[in-house]
PDB file of C-alpha atoms in Angstrom:
ATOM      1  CA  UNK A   1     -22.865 -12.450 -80.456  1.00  0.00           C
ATOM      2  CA  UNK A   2     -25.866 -14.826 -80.774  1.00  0.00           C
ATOM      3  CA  UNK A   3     -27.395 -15.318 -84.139  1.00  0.00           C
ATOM      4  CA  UNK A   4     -31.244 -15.457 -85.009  1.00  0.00           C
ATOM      5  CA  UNK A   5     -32.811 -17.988 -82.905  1.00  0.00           C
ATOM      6  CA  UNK A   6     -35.931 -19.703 -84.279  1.00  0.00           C
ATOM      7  CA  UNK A   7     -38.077 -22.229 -82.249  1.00  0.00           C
ATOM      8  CA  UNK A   8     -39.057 -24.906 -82.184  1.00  0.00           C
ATOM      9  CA  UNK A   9     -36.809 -26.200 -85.418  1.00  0.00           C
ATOM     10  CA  UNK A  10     -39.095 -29.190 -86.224  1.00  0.00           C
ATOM     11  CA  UNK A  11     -42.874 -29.275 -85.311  1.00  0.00           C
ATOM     12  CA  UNK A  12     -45.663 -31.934 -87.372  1.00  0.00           C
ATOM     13  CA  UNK A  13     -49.192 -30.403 -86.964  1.00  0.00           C
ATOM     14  CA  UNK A  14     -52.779 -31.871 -88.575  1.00  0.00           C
ATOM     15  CA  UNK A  15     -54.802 -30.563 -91.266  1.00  0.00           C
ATOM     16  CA  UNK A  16     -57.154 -27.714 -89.150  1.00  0.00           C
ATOM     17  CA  UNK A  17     -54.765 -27.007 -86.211  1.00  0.00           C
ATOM     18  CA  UNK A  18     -52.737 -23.770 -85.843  1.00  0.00           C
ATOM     19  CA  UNK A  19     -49.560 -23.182 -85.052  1.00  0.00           C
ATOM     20  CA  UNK A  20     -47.020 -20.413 -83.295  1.00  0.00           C
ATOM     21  CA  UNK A  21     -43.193 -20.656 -84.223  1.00  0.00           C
ATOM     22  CA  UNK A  22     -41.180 -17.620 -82.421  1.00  0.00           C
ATOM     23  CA  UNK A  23     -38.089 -15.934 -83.496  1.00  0.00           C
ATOM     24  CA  UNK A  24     -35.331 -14.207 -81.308  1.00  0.00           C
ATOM     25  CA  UNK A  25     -33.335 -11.829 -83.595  1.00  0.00           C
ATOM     26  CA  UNK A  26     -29.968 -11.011 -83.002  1.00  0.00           C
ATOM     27  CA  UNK A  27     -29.840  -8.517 -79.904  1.00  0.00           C
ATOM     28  CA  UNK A  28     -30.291  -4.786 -81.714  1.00  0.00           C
ATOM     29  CA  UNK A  29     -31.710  -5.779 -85.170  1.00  0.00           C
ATOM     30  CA  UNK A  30     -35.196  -4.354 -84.981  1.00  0.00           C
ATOM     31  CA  UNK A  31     -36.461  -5.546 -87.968  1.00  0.00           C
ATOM     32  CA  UNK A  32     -37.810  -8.880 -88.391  1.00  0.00           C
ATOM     33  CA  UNK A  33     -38.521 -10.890 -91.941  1.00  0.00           C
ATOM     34  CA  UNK A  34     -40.492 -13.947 -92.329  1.00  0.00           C
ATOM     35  CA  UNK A  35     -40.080 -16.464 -95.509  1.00  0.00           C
ATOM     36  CA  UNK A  36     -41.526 -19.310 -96.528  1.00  0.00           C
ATOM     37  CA  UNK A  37     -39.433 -22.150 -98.486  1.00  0.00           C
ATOM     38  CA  UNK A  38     -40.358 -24.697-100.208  1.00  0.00           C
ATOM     39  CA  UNK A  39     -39.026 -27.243-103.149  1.00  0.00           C
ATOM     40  CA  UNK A  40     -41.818 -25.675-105.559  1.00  0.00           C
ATOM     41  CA  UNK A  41     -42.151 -21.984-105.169  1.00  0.00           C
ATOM     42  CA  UNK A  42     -38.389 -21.165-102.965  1.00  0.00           C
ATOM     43  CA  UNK A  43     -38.092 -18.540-100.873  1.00  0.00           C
ATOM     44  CA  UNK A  44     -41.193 -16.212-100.660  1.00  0.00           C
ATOM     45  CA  UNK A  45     -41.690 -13.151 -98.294  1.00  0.00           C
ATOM     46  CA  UNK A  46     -44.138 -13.490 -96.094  1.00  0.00           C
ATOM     47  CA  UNK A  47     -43.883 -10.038 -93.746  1.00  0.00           C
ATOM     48  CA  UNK A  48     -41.909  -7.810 -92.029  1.00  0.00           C
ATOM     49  CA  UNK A  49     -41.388  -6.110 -88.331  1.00  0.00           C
ATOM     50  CA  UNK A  50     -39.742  -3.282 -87.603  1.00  0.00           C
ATOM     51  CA  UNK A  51     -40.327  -1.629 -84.050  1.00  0.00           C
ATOM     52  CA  UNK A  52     -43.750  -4.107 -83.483  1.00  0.00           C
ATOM     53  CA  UNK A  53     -45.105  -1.925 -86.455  1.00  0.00           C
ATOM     54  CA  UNK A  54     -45.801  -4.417 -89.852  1.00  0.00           C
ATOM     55  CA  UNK A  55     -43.927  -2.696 -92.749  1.00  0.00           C
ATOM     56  CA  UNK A  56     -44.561  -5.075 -95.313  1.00  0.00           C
ATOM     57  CA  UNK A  57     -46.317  -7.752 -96.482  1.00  0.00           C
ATOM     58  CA  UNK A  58     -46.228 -10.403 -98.857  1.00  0.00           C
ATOM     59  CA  UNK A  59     -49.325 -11.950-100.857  1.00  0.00           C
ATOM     60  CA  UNK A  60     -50.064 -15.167 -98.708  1.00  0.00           C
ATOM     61  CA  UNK A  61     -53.838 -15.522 -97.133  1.00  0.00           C
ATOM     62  CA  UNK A  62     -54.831 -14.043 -93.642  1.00  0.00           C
ATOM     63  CA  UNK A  63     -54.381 -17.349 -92.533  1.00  0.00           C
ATOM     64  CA  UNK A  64     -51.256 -16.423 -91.866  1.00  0.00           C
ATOM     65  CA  UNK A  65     -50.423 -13.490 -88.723  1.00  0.00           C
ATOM     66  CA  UNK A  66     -47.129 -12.734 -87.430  1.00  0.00           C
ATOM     67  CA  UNK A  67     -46.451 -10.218 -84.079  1.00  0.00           C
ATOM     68  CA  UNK A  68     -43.294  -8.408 -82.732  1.00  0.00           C
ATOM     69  CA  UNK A  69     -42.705  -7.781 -79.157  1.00  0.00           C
ATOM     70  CA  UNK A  70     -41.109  -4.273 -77.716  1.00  0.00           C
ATOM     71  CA  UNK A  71     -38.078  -6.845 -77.263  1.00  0.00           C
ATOM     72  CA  UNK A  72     -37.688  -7.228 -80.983  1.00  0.00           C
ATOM     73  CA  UNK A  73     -38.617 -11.113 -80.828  1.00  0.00           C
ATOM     74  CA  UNK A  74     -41.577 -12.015 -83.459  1.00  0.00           C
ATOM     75  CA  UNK A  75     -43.768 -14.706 -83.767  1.00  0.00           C
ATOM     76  CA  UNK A  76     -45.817 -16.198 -86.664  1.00  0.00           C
ATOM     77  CA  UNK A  77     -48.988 -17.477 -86.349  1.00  0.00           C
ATOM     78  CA  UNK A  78     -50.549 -20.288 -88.886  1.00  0.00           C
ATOM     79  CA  UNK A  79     -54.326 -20.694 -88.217  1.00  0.00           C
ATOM     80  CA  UNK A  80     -56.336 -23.283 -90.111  1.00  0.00           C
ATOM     81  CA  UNK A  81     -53.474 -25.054 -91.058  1.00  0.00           C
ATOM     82  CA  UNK A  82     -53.448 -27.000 -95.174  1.00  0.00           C
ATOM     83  CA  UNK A  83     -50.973 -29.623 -96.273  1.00  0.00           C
ATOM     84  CA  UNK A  84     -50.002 -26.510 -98.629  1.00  0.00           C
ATOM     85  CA  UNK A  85     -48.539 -25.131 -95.582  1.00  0.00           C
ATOM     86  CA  UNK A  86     -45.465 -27.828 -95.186  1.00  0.00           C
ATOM     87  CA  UNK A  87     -42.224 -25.488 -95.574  1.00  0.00           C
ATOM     88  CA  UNK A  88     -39.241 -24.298 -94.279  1.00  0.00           C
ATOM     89  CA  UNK A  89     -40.192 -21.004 -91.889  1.00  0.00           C
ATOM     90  CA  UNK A  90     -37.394 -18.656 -91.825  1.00  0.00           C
ATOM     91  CA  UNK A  91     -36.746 -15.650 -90.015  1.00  0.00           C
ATOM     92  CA  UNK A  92     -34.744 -13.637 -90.649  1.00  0.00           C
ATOM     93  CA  UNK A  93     -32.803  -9.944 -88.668  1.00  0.00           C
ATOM     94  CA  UNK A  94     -31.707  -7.089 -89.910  1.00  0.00           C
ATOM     95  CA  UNK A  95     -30.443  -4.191 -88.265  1.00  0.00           C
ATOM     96  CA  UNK A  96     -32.838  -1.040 -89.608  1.00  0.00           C
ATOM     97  CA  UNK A  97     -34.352  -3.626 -92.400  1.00  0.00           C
ATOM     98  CA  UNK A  98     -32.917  -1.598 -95.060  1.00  0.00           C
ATOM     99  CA  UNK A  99     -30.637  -4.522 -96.885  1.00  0.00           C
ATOM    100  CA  UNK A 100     -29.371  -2.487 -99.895  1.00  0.00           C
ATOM    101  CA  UNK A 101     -26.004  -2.664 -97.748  1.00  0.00           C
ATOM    102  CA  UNK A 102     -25.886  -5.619 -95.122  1.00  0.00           C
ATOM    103  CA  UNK A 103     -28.500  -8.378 -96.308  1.00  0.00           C
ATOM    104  CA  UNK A 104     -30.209 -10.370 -93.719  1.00  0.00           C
ATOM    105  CA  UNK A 105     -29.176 -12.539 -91.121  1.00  0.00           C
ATOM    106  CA  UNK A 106     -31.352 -15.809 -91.384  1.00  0.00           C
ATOM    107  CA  UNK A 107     -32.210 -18.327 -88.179  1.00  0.00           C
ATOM    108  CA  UNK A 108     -31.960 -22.065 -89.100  1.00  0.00           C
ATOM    109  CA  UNK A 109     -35.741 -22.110 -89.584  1.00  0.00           C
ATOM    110  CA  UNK A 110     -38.382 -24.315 -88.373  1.00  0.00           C
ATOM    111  CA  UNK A 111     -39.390 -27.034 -90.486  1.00  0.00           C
ATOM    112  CA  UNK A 112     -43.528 -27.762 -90.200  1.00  0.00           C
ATOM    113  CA  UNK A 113     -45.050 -30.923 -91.233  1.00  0.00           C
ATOM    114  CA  UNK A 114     -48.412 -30.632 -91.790  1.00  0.00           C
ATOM    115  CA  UNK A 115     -50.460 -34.007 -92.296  1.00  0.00           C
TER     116      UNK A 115
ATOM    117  CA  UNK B   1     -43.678 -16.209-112.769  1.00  0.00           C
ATOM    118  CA  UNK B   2     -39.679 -15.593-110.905  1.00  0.00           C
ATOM    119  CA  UNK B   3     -39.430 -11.951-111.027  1.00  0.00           C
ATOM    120  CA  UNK B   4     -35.773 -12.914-110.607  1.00  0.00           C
ATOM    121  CA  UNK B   5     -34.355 -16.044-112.838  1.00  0.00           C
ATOM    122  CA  UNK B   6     -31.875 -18.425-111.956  1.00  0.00           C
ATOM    123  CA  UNK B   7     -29.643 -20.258-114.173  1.00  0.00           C
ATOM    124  CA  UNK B   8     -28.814 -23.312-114.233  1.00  0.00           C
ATOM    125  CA  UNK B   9     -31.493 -24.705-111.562  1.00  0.00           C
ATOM    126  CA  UNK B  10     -28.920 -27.938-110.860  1.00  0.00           C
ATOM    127  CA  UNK B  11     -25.297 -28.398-111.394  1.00  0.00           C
ATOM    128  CA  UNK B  12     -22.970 -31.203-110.813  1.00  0.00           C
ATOM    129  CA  UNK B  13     -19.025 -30.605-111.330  1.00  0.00           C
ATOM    130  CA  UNK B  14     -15.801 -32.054-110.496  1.00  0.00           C
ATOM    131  CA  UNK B  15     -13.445 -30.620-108.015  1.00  0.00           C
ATOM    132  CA  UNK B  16     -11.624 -28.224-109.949  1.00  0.00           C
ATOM    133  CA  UNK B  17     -13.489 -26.987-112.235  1.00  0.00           C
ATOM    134  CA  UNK B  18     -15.240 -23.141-113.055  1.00  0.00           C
ATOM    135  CA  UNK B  19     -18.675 -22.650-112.836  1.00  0.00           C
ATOM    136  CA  UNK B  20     -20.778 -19.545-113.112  1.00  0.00           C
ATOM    137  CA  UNK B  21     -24.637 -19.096-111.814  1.00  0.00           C
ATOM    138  CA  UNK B  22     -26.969 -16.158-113.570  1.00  0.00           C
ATOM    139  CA  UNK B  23     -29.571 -14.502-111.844  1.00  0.00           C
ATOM    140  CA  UNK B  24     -31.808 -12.060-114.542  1.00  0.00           C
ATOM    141  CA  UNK B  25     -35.021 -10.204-114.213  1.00  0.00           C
ATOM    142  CA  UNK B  26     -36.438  -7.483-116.473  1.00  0.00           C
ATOM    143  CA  UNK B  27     -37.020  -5.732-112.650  1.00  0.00           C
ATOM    144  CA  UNK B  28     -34.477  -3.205-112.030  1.00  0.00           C
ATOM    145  CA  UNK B  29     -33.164  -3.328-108.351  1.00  0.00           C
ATOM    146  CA  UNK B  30     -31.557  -0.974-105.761  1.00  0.00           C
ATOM    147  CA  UNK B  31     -28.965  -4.136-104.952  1.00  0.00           C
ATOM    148  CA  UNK B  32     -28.542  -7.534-105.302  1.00  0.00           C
ATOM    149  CA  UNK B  33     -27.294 -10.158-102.664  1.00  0.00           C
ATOM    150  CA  UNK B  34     -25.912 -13.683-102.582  1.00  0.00           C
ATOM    151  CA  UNK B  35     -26.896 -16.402-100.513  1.00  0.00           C
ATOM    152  CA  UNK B  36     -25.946 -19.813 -99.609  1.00  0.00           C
ATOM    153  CA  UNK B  37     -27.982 -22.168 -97.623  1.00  0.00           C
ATOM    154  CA  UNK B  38     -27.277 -25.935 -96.865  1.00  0.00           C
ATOM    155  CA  UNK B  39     -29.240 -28.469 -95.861  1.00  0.00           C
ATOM    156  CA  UNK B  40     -31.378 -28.014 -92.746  1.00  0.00           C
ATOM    157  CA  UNK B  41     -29.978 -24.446 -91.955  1.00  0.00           C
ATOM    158  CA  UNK B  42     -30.705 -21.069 -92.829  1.00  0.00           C
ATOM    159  CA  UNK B  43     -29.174 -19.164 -95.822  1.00  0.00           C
ATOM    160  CA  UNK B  44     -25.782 -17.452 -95.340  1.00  0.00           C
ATOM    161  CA  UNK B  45     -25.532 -14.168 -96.838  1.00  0.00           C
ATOM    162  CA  UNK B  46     -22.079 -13.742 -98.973  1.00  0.00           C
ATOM    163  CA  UNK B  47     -22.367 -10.467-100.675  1.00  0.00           C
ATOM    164  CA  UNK B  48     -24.476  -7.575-101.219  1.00  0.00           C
ATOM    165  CA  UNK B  49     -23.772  -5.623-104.724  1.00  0.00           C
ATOM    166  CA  UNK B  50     -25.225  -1.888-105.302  1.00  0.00           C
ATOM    167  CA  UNK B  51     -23.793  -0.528-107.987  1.00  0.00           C
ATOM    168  CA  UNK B  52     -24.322  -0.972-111.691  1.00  0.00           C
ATOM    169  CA  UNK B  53     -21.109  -2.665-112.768  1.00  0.00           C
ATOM    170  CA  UNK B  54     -19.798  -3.208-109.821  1.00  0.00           C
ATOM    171  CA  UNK B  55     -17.597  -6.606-109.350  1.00  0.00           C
ATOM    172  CA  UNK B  56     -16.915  -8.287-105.700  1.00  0.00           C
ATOM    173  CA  UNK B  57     -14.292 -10.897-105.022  1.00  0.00           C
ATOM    174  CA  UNK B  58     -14.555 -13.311-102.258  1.00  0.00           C
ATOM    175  CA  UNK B  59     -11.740 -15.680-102.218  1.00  0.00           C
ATOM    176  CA  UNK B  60     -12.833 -17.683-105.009  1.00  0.00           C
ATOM    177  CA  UNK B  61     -16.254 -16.360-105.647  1.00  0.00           C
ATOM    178  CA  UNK B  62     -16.144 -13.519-107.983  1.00  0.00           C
ATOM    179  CA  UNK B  63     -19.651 -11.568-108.175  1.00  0.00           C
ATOM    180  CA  UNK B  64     -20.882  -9.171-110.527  1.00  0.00           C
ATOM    181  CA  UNK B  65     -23.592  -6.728-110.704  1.00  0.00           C
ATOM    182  CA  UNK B  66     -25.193  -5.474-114.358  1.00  0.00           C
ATOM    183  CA  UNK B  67     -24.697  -2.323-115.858  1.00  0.00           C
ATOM    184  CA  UNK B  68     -28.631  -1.928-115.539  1.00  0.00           C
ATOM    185  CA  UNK B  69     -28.777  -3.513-112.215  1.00  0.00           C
ATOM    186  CA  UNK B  70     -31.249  -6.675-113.632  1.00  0.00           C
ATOM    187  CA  UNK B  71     -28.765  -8.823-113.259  1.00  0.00           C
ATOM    188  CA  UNK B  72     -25.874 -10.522-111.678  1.00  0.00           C
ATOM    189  CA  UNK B  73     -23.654 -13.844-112.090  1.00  0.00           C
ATOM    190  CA  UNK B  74     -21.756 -15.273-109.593  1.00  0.00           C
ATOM    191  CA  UNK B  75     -18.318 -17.212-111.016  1.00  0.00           C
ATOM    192  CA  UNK B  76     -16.738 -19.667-108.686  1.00  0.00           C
ATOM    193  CA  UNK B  77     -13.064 -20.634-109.404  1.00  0.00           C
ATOM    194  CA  UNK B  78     -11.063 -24.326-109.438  1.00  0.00           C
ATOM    195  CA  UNK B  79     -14.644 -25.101-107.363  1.00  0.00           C
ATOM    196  CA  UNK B  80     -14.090 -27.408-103.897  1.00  0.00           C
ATOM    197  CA  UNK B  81     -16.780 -29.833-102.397  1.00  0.00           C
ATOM    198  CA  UNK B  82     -17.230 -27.227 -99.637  1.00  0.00           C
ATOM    199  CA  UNK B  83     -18.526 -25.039-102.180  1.00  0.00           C
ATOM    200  CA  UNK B  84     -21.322 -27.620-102.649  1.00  0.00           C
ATOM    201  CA  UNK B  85     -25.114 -26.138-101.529  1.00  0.00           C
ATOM    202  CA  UNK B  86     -27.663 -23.795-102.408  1.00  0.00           C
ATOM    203  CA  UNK B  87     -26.967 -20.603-103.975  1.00  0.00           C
ATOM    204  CA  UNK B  88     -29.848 -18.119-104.190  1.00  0.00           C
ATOM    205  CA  UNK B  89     -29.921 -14.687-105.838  1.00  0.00           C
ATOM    206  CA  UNK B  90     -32.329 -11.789-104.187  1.00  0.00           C
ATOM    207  CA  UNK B  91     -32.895  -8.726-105.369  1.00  0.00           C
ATOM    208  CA  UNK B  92     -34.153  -5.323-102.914  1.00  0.00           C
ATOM    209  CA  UNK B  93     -36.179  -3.126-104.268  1.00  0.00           C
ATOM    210  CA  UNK B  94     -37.005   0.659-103.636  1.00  0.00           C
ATOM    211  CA  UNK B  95     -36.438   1.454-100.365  1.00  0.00           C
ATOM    212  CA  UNK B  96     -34.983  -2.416-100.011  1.00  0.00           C
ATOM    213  CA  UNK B  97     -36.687  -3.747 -96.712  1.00  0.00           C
ATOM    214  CA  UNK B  98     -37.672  -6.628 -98.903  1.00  0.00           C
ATOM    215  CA  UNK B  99     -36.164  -9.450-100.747  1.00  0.00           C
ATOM    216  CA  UNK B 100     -37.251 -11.099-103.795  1.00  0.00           C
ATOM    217  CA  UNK B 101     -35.704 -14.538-104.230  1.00  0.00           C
ATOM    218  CA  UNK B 102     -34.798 -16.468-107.462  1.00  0.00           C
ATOM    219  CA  UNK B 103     -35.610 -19.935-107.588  1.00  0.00           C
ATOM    220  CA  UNK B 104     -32.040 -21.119-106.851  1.00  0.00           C
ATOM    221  CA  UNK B 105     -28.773 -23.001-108.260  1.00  0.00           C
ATOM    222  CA  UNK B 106     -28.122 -26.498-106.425  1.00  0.00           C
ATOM    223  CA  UNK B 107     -24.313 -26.896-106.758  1.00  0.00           C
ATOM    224  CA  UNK B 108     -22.747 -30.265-106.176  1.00  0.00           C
ATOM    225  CA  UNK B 109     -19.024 -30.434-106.562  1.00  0.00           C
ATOM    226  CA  UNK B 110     -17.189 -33.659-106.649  1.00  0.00           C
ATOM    227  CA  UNK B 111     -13.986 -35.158-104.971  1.00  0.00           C
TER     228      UNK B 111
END
């Protein structure tokens, strides 16, 4: 079956724009994770989706939105965009979202460039 | 401040030899998974521990989780330069629909 999908895998923005990256998960995982990687800090949670409902989320500013369709597919939304925000975007699927059994699976990412 | 710690943060080996990675936190968590990730992809998830004590074998990769579930190690046997990437610990907590990432072991094994 198809893994998570993340789009588009490369995108440079400037200092003030916003940006949308979008994330198909793999088909029946409704819950959807988004992390944020970078050399510094790693991998830090940003929030979660289950059923287009946010269950969780992580302590970044409310510059940073996310969405999930009735399809499952979520998108994150970056407005006001910093150099700070250069990272690695992952997504990443999970069946119910509880991973004290099966983990995540995680989409290649999307790596923003922010200058 | 890691609320989980990785040890050591780099480490370069020859092909053949043992290595083991920590991962430690004073957190207590409901399980513990292993990741590897490589270069312009996502991580790949290689095991998820849940009980205290409890020991996993994956081929070559031996995994481990502490008695008091605050830590884990992760041993790699006569290591091969496919082993070579990032390894990342993450820890669940409570009712585990979140991960909390340690900072990560960068293993480079050499022909």
């Amino acid at each position: 079956k198809a893994g998570v999908t993340q789009t588009p895998r490369y995108l440079i923005k400037t200092r003030g724009q916003q940006v949308t990256l979008s994330c198909s998960p793999i088909s029946g995982h409704r819950s959807v994770s988004w992390y944020q990687q970078t050399p510094g800090q790693g991998l830090q949670f940003l929030f979660e989706y289950f059923s287009e409902t946010q269950r969780n989320k992580g302590n970044f500013p409310g510059r940073f939105s996310g969405r999930q369709f009735s399809n499952s597919r979520s998108e994150m939304n970056v407005s006001t965009l910093e150099l700070g925000d250069s990272a690695l975007y992952l997504c990443a699927s999970s069946f119910s979202g509880k991973l004290n059994r099966y983990g995540y699976t995680f989409g290649s990412g999307t790596r923003l460039t922010v200058v | 401040t890691q609320l989980l710690e990785q040890s050591p943060q780099f480490l370069s080996i020859q092909e053949g030899e043992n290595l083991t990675v920590y991962c430690n936190s004073s957190s207590v968590f409901s399980s513990l998974q292993w990741y590897r990730q490589e270069p312009g992809e996502g991580p790949v998830l290689l095991v998820t521990v849940v009980t205290g004590g409890e020991v996993k074998k994956l081929k070559r990769l031996t995994f481990q989780f502490g008695d008091a579930r605050k830590d884990s190690s992760l041993h790699i046997t006569a290591a091969q330069p496919g082993d070579t990437g990032l390894y990342l610990c993450a820890g669940a907590q409570n009712a585990g629909n979140m991960l909390t990432f340690g900072g990560g072991t960068r293993l480079m094994v050499k022909p």
